[in-house]
mmCIF file of N, CA and C in Angstrom:
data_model
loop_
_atom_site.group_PDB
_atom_site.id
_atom_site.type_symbol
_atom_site.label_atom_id
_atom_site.label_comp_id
_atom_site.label_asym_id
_atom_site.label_seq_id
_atom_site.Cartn_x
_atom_site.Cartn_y
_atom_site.Cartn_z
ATOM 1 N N UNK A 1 -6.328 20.548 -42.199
ATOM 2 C CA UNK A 1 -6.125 19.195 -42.645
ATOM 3 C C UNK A 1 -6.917 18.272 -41.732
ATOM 4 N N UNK A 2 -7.857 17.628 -42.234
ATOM 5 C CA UNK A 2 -8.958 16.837 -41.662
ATOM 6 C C UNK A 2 -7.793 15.281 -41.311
ATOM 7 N N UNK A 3 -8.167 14.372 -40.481
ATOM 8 C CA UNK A 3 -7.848 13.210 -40.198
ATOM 9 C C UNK A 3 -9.114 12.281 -40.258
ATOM 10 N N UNK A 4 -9.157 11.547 -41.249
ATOM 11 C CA UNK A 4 -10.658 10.223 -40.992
ATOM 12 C C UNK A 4 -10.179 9.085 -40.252
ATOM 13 N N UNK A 5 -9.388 9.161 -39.625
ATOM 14 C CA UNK A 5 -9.124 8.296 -38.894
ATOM 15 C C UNK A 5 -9.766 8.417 -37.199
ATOM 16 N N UNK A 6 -10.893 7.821 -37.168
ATOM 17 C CA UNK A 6 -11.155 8.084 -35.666
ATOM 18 C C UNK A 6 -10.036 7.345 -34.750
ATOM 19 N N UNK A 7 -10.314 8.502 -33.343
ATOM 20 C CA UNK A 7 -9.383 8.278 -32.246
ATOM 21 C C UNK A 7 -10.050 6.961 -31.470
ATOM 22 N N UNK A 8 -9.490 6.370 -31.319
ATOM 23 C CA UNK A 8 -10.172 5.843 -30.179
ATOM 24 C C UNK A 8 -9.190 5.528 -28.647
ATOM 25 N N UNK A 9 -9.217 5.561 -27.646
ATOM 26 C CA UNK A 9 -8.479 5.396 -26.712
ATOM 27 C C UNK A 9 -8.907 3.706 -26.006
ATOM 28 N N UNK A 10 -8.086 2.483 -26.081
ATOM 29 C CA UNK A 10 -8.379 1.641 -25.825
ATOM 30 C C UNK A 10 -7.674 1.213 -24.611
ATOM 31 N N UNK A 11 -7.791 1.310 -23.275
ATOM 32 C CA UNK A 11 -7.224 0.910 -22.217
ATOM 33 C C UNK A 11 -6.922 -0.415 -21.929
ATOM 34 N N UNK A 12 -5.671 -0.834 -20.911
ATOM 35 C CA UNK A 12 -5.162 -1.757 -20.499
ATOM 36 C C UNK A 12 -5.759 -2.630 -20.448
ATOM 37 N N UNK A 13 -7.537 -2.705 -19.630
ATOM 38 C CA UNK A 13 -7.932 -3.466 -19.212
ATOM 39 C C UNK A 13 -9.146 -3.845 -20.662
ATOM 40 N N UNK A 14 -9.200 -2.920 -21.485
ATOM 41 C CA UNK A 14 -10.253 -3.263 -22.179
ATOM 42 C C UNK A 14 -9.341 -4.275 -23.321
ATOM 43 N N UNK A 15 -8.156 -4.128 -23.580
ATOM 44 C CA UNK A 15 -6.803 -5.030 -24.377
ATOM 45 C C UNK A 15 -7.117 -6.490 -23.555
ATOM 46 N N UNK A 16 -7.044 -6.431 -22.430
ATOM 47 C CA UNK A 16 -6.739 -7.908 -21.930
ATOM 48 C C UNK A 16 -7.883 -8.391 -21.794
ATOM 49 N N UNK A 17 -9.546 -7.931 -21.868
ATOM 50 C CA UNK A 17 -10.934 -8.487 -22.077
ATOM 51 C C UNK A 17 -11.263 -9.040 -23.120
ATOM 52 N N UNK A 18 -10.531 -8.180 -24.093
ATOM 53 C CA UNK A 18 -10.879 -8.586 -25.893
ATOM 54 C C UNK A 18 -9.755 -9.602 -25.826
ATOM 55 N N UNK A 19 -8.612 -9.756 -25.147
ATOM 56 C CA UNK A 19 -7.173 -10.558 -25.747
ATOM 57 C C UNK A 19 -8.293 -12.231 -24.895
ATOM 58 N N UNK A 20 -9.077 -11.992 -23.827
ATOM 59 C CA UNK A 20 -9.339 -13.117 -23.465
ATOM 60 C C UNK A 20 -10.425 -13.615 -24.029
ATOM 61 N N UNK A 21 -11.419 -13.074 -24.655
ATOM 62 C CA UNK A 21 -12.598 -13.299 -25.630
ATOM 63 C C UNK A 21 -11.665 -14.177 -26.839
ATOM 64 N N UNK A 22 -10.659 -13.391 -26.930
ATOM 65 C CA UNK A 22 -10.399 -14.291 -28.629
ATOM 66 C C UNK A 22 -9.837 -15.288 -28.061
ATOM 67 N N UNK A 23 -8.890 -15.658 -26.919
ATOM 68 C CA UNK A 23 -7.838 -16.840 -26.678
ATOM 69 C C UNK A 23 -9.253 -18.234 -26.224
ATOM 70 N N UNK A 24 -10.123 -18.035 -25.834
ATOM 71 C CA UNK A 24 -11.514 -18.268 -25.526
ATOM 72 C C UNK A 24 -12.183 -18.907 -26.959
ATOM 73 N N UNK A 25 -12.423 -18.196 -27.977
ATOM 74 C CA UNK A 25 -12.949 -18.752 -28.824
ATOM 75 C C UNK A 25 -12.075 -19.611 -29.922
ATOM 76 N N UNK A 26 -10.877 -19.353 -30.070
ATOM 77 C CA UNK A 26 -9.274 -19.768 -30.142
ATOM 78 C C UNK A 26 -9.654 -21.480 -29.812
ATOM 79 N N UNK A 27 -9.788 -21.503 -28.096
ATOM 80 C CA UNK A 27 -9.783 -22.774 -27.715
ATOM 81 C C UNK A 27 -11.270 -23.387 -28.181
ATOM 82 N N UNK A 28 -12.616 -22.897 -28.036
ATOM 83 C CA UNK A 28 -13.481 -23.532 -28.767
ATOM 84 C C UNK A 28 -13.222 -23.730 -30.204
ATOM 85 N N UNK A 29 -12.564 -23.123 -31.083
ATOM 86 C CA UNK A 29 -12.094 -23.396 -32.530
ATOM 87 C C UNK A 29 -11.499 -24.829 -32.618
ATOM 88 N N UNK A 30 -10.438 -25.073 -31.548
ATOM 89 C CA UNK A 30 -9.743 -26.328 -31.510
ATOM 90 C C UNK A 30 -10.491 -27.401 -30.773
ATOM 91 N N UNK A 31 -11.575 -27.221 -29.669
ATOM 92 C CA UNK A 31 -12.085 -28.374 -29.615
ATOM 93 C C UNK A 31 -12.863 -28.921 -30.885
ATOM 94 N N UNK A 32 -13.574 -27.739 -31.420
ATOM 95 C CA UNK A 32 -14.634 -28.298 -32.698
ATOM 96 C C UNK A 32 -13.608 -28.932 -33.489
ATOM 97 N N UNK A 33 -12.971 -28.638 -33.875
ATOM 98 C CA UNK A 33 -11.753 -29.117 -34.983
ATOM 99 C C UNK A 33 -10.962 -30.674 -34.510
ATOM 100 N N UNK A 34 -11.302 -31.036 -33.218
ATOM 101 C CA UNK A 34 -10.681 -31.914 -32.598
ATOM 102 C C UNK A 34 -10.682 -33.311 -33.132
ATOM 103 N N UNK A 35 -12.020 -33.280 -33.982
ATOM 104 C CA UNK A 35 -12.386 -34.882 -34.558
ATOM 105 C C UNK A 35 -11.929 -34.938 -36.307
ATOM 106 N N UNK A 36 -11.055 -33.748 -36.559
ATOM 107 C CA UNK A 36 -10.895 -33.333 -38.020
ATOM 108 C C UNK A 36 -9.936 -34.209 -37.951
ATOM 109 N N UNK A 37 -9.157 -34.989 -39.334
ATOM 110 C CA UNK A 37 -8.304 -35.863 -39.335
ATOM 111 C C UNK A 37 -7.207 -35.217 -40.147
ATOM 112 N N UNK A 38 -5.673 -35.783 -40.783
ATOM 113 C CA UNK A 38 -5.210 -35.266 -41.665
ATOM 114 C C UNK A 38 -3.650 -34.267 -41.029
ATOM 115 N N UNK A 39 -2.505 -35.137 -41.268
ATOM 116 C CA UNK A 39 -1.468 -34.592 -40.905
ATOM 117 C C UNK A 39 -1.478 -32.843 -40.533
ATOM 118 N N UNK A 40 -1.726 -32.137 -41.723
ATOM 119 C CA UNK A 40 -1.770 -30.600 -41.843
ATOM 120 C C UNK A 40 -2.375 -30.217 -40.626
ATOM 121 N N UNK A 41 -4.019 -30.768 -40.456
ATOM 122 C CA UNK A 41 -4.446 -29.877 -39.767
ATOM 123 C C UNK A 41 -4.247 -29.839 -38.345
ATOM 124 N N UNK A 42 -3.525 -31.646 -37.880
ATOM 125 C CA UNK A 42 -2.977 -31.617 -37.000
ATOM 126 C C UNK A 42 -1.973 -31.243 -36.602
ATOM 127 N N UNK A 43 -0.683 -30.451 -37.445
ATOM 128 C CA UNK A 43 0.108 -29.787 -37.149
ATOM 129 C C UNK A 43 -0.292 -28.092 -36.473
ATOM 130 N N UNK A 44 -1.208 -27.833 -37.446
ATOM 131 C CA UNK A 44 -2.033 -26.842 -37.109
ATOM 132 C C UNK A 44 -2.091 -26.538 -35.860
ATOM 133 N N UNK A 45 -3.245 -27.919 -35.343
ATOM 134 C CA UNK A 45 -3.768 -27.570 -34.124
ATOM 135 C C UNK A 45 -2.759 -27.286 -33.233
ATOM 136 N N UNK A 46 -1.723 -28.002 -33.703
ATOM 137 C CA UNK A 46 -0.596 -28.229 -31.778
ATOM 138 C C UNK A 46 -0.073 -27.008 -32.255
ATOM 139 N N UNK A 47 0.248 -25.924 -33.418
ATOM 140 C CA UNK A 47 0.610 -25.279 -33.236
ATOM 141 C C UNK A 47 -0.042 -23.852 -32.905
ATOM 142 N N UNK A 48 -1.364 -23.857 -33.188
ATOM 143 C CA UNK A 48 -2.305 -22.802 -32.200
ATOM 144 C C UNK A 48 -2.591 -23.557 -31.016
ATOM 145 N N UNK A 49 -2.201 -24.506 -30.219
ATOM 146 C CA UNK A 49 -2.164 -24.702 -29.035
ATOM 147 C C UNK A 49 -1.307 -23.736 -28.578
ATOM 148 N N UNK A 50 -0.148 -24.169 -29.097
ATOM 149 C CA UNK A 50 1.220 -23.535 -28.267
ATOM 150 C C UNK A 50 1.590 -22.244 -28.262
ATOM 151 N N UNK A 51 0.385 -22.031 -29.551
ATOM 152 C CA UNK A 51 0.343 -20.127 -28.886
ATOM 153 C C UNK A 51 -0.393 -19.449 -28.359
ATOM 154 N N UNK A 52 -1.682 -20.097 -28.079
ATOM 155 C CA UNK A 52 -2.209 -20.195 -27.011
ATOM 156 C C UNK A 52 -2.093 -19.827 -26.288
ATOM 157 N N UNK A 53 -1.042 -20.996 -25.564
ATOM 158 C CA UNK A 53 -0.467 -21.115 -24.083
ATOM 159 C C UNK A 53 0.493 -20.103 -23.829
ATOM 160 N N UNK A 54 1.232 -19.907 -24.801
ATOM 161 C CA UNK A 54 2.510 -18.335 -25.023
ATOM 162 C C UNK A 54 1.517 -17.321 -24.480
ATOM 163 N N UNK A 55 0.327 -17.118 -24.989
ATOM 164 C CA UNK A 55 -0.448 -15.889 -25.199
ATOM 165 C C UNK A 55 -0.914 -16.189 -23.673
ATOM 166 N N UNK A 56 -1.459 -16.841 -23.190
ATOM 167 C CA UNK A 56 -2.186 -16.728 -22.060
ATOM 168 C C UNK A 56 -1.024 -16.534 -20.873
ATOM 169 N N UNK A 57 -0.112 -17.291 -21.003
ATOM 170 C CA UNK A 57 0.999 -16.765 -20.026
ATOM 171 C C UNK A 57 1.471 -15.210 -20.144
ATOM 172 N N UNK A 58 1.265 -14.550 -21.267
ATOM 173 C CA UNK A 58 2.072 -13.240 -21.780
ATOM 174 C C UNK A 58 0.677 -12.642 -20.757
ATOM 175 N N UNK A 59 -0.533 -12.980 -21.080
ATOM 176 C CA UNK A 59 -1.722 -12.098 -20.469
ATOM 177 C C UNK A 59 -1.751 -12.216 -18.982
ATOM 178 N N UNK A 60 -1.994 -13.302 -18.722
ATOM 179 C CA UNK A 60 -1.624 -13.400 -17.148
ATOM 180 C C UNK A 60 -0.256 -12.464 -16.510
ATOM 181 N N UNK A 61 0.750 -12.491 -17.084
ATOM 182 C CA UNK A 61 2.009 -11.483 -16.671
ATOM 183 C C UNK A 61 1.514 -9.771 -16.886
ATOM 184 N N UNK A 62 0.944 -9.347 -18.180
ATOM 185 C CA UNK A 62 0.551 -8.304 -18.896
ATOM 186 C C UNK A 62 -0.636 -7.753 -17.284
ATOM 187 N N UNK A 63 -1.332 -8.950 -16.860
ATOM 188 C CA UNK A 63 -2.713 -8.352 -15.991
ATOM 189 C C UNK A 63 -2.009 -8.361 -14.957
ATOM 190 N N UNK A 64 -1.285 -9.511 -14.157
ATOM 191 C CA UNK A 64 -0.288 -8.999 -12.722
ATOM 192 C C UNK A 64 0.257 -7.865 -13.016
ATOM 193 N N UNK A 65 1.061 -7.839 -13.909
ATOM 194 C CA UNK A 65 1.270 -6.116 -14.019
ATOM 195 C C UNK A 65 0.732 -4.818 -13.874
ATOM 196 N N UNK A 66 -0.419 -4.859 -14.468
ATOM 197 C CA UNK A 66 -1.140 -3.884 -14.497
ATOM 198 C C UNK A 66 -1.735 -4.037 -13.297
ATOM 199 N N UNK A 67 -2.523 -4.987 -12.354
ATOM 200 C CA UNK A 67 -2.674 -5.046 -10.577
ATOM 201 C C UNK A 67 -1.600 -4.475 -9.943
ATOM 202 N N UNK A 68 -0.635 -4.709 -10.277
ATOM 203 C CA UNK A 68 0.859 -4.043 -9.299
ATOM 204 C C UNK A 68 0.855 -2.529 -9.327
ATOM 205 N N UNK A 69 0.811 -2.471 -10.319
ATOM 206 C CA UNK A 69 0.980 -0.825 -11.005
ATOM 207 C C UNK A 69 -0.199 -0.057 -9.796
ATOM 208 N N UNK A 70 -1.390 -0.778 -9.868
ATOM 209 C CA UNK A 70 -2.319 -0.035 -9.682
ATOM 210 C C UNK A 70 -2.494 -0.129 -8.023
ATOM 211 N N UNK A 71 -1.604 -1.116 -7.480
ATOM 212 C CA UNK A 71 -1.263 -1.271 -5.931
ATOM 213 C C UNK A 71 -0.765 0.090 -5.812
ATOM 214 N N UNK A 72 0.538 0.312 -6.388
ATOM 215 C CA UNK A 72 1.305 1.376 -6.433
ATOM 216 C C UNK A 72 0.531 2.338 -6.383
ATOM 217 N N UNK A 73 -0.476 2.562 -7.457
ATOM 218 C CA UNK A 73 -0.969 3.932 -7.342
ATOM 219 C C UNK A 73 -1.392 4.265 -6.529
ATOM 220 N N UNK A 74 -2.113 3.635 -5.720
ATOM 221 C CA UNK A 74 -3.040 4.051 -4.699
ATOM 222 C C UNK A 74 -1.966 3.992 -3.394
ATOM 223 N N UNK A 75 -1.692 3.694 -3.388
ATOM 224 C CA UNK A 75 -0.251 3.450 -2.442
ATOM 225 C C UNK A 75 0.131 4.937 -2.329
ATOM 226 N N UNK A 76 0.527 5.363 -3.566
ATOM 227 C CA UNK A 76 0.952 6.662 -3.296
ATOM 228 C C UNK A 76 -0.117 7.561 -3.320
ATOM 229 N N UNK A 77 -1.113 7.420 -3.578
ATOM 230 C CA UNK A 77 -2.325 8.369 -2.999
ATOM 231 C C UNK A 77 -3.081 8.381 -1.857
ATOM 232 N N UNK A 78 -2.465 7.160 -1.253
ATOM 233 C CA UNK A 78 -2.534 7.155 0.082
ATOM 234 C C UNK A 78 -1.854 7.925 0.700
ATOM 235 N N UNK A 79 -0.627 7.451 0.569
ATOM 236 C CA UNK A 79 0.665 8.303 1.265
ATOM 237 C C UNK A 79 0.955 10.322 0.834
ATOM 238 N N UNK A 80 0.528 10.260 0.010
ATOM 239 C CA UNK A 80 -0.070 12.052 -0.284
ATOM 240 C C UNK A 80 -0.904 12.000 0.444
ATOM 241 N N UNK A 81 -2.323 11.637 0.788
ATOM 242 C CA UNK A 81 -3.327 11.500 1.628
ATOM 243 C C UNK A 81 -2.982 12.145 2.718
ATOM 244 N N UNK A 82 -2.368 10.835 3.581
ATOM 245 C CA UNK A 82 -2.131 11.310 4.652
ATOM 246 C C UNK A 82 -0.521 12.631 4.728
ATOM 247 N N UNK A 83 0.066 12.245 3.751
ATOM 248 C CA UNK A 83 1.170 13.491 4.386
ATOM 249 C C UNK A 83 0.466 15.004 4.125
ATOM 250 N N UNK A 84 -0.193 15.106 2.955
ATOM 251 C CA UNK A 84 -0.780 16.405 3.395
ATOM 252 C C UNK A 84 -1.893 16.459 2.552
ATOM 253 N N UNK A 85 -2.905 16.152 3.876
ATOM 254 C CA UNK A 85 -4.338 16.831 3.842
ATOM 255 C C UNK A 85 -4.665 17.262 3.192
ATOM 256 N N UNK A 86 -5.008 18.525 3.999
ATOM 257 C CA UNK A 86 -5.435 20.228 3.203
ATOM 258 C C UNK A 86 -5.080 19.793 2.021
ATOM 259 N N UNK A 87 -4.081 19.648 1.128
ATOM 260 C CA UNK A 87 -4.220 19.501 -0.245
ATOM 261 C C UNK A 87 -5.236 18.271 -0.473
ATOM 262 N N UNK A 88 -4.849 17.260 -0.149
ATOM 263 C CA UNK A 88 -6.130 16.362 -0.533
ATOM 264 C C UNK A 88 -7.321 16.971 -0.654
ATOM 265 N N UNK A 89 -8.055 17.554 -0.165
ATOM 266 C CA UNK A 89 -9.755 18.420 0.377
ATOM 267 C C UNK A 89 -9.745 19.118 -0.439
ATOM 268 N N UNK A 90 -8.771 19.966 -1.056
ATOM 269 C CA UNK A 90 -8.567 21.623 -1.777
ATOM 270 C C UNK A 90 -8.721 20.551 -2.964
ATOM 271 N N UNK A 91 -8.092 19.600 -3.326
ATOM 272 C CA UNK A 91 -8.023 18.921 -5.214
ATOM 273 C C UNK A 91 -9.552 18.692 -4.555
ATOM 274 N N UNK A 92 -9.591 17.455 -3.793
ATOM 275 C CA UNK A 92 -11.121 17.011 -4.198
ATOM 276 C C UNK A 92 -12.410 17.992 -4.205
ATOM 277 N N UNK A 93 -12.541 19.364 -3.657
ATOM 278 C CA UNK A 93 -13.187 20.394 -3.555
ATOM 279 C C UNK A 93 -13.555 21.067 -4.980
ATOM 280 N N UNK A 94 -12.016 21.075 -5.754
ATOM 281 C CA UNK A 94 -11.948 21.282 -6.943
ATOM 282 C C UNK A 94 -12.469 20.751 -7.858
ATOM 283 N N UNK A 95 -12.362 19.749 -7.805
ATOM 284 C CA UNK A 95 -12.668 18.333 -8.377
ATOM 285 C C UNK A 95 -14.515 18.449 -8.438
ATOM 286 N N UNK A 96 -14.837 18.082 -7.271
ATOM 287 C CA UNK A 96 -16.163 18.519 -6.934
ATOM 288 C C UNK A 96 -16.614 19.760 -8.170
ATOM 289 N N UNK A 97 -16.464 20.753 -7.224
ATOM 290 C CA UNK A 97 -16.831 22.108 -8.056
ATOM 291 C C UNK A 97 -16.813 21.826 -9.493
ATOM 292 N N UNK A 98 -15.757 21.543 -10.039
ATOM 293 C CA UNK A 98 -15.575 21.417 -11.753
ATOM 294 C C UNK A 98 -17.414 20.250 -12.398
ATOM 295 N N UNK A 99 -17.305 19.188 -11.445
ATOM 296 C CA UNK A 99 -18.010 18.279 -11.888
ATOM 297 C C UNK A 99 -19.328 18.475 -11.478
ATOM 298 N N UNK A 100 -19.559 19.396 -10.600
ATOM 299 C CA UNK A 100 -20.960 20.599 -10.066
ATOM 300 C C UNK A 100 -21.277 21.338 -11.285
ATOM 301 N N UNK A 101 -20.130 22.111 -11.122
ATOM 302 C CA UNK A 101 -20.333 22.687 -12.790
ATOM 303 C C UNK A 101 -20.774 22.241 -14.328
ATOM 304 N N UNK A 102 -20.393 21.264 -14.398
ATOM 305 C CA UNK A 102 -20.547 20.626 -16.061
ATOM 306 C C UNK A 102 -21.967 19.618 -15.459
ATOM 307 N N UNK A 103 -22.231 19.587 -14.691
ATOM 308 C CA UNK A 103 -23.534 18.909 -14.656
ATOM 309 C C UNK A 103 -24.501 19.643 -14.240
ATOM 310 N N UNK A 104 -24.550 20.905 -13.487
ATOM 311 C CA UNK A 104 -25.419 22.150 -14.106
ATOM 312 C C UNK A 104 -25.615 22.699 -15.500
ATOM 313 N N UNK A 105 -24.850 22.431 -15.737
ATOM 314 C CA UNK A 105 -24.883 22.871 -17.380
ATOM 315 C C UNK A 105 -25.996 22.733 -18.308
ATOM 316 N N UNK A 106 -26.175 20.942 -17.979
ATOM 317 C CA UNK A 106 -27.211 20.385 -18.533
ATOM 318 C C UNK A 106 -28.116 20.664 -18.067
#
Protein backbone atom coordinates (compact mmCIF):
# COMPACT_ATOMS: atom_id res chain seq x y z
CA UNK A 1 0.00 0.00 0.00
CA UNK A 2 1.69 3.09 -1.46
CA UNK A 3 1.17 6.56 0.60
CA UNK A 4 1.29 9.93 -1.86
CA UNK A 5 1.50 11.79 0.78
CA UNK A 6 5.09 13.05 1.14
CA UNK A 7 6.80 13.06 4.60
CA UNK A 8 8.16 15.94 5.42
CA UNK A 9 9.76 16.59 8.90
CA UNK A 10 9.33 20.32 9.82
CA UNK A 11 11.27 21.39 12.97
CA UNK A 12 10.68 23.76 15.86
CA UNK A 13 12.76 26.28 14.59
CA UNK A 14 11.82 26.10 10.94
CA UNK A 15 7.67 26.58 12.48
CA UNK A 16 8.71 29.75 14.24
CA UNK A 17 10.80 31.26 10.88
CA UNK A 18 7.78 30.66 8.62
CA UNK A 19 5.25 31.70 11.81
CA UNK A 20 7.51 35.06 11.68
CA UNK A 21 7.62 35.61 7.80
CA UNK A 22 3.77 35.51 7.81
CA UNK A 23 3.11 37.69 11.22
CA UNK A 24 5.67 40.13 9.13
CA UNK A 25 3.79 40.33 6.03
CA UNK A 26 0.41 40.21 8.23
CA UNK A 27 1.72 43.63 9.54
CA UNK A 28 2.77 45.04 6.03
CA UNK A 29 -0.89 43.91 4.84
CA UNK A 30 -2.25 46.34 7.56
CA UNK A 31 -0.05 49.18 7.02
CA UNK A 32 -0.98 49.15 3.13
CA UNK A 33 -4.61 48.85 4.09
CA UNK A 34 -4.16 51.70 6.61
CA UNK A 35 -5.56 54.58 4.31
CA UNK A 36 -8.64 52.13 3.27
CA UNK A 37 -11.84 53.71 4.73
CA UNK A 38 -15.22 51.99 5.72
CA UNK A 39 -16.55 50.61 9.09
CA UNK A 40 -15.98 46.70 7.96
CA UNK A 41 -12.65 47.01 7.04
CA UNK A 42 -11.83 48.82 10.02
CA UNK A 43 -13.16 46.32 12.23
CA UNK A 44 -11.09 44.02 10.32
CA UNK A 45 -8.00 45.65 10.81
CA UNK A 46 -8.16 45.96 14.79
CA UNK A 47 -9.13 42.60 14.63
CA UNK A 48 -5.98 41.10 12.74
CA UNK A 49 -4.15 43.45 14.93
CA UNK A 50 -5.13 41.68 17.98
CA UNK A 51 -4.14 38.52 16.63
CA UNK A 52 -1.27 39.52 15.75
CA UNK A 53 -0.24 40.51 18.98
CA UNK A 54 -1.86 36.99 20.54
CA UNK A 55 0.37 35.32 17.89
CA UNK A 56 3.54 37.09 18.48
CA UNK A 57 3.31 36.74 22.24
CA UNK A 58 2.35 32.81 21.74
CA UNK A 59 5.83 32.84 19.44
CA UNK A 60 7.98 34.66 21.63
CA UNK A 61 6.85 32.06 24.64
CA UNK A 62 6.84 28.96 21.89
CA UNK A 63 10.92 30.30 21.06
CA UNK A 64 11.91 30.93 25.01
CA UNK A 65 10.84 27.58 25.23
CA UNK A 66 12.47 25.93 22.85
CA UNK A 67 16.04 28.10 24.10
CA UNK A 68 15.32 26.54 27.59
CA UNK A 69 14.85 23.13 26.40
CA UNK A 70 17.96 23.39 24.52
CA UNK A 71 19.92 25.00 27.73
CA UNK A 72 18.84 21.77 29.24
CA UNK A 73 20.14 19.70 26.69
CA UNK A 74 23.39 20.55 26.64
CA UNK A 75 23.40 20.87 30.26
CA UNK A 76 22.97 17.37 30.43
CA UNK A 77 25.53 16.56 27.88
CA UNK A 78 27.69 18.32 29.68
CA UNK A 79 27.13 16.69 32.84
CA UNK A 80 27.41 13.00 31.01
CA UNK A 81 30.57 14.63 29.64
CA UNK A 82 32.19 15.08 32.43
CA UNK A 83 30.74 12.17 34.71
CA UNK A 84 31.90 9.67 32.32
CA UNK A 85 34.37 10.18 29.74
CA UNK A 86 35.46 7.07 28.21
CA UNK A 87 31.90 6.86 27.15
CA UNK A 88 31.86 10.26 25.71
CA UNK A 89 35.19 9.31 23.23
CA UNK A 90 33.76 5.58 22.61
CA UNK A 91 30.02 7.42 21.18
CA UNK A 92 32.01 10.15 19.49
CA UNK A 93 34.64 7.52 17.97
CA UNK A 94 31.57 5.77 16.83
CA UNK A 95 30.02 8.50 15.63
CA UNK A 96 33.16 9.41 13.72
CA UNK A 97 33.69 5.93 12.22
CA UNK A 98 29.92 5.63 11.03
CA UNK A 99 30.29 9.18 9.28
CA UNK A 100 34.03 7.98 7.86
CA UNK A 101 32.16 5.35 6.54
CA UNK A 102 29.15 6.78 4.55
CA UNK A 103 31.44 9.38 3.18
CA UNK A 104 33.85 6.82 1.76
CA UNK A 105 31.21 5.42 0.14
CA UNK A 106 30.93 8.14 -2.20
Amino acid sequence: MSNNIPSTSVTKEQLISDFKVVIADAEALLRATANQGGEAVTNLRAKAEESLAAAKVKLADAQDALIEKGKIAAQATDDYVHEKPWHAVGIAAGVGLVVGLLIGRR
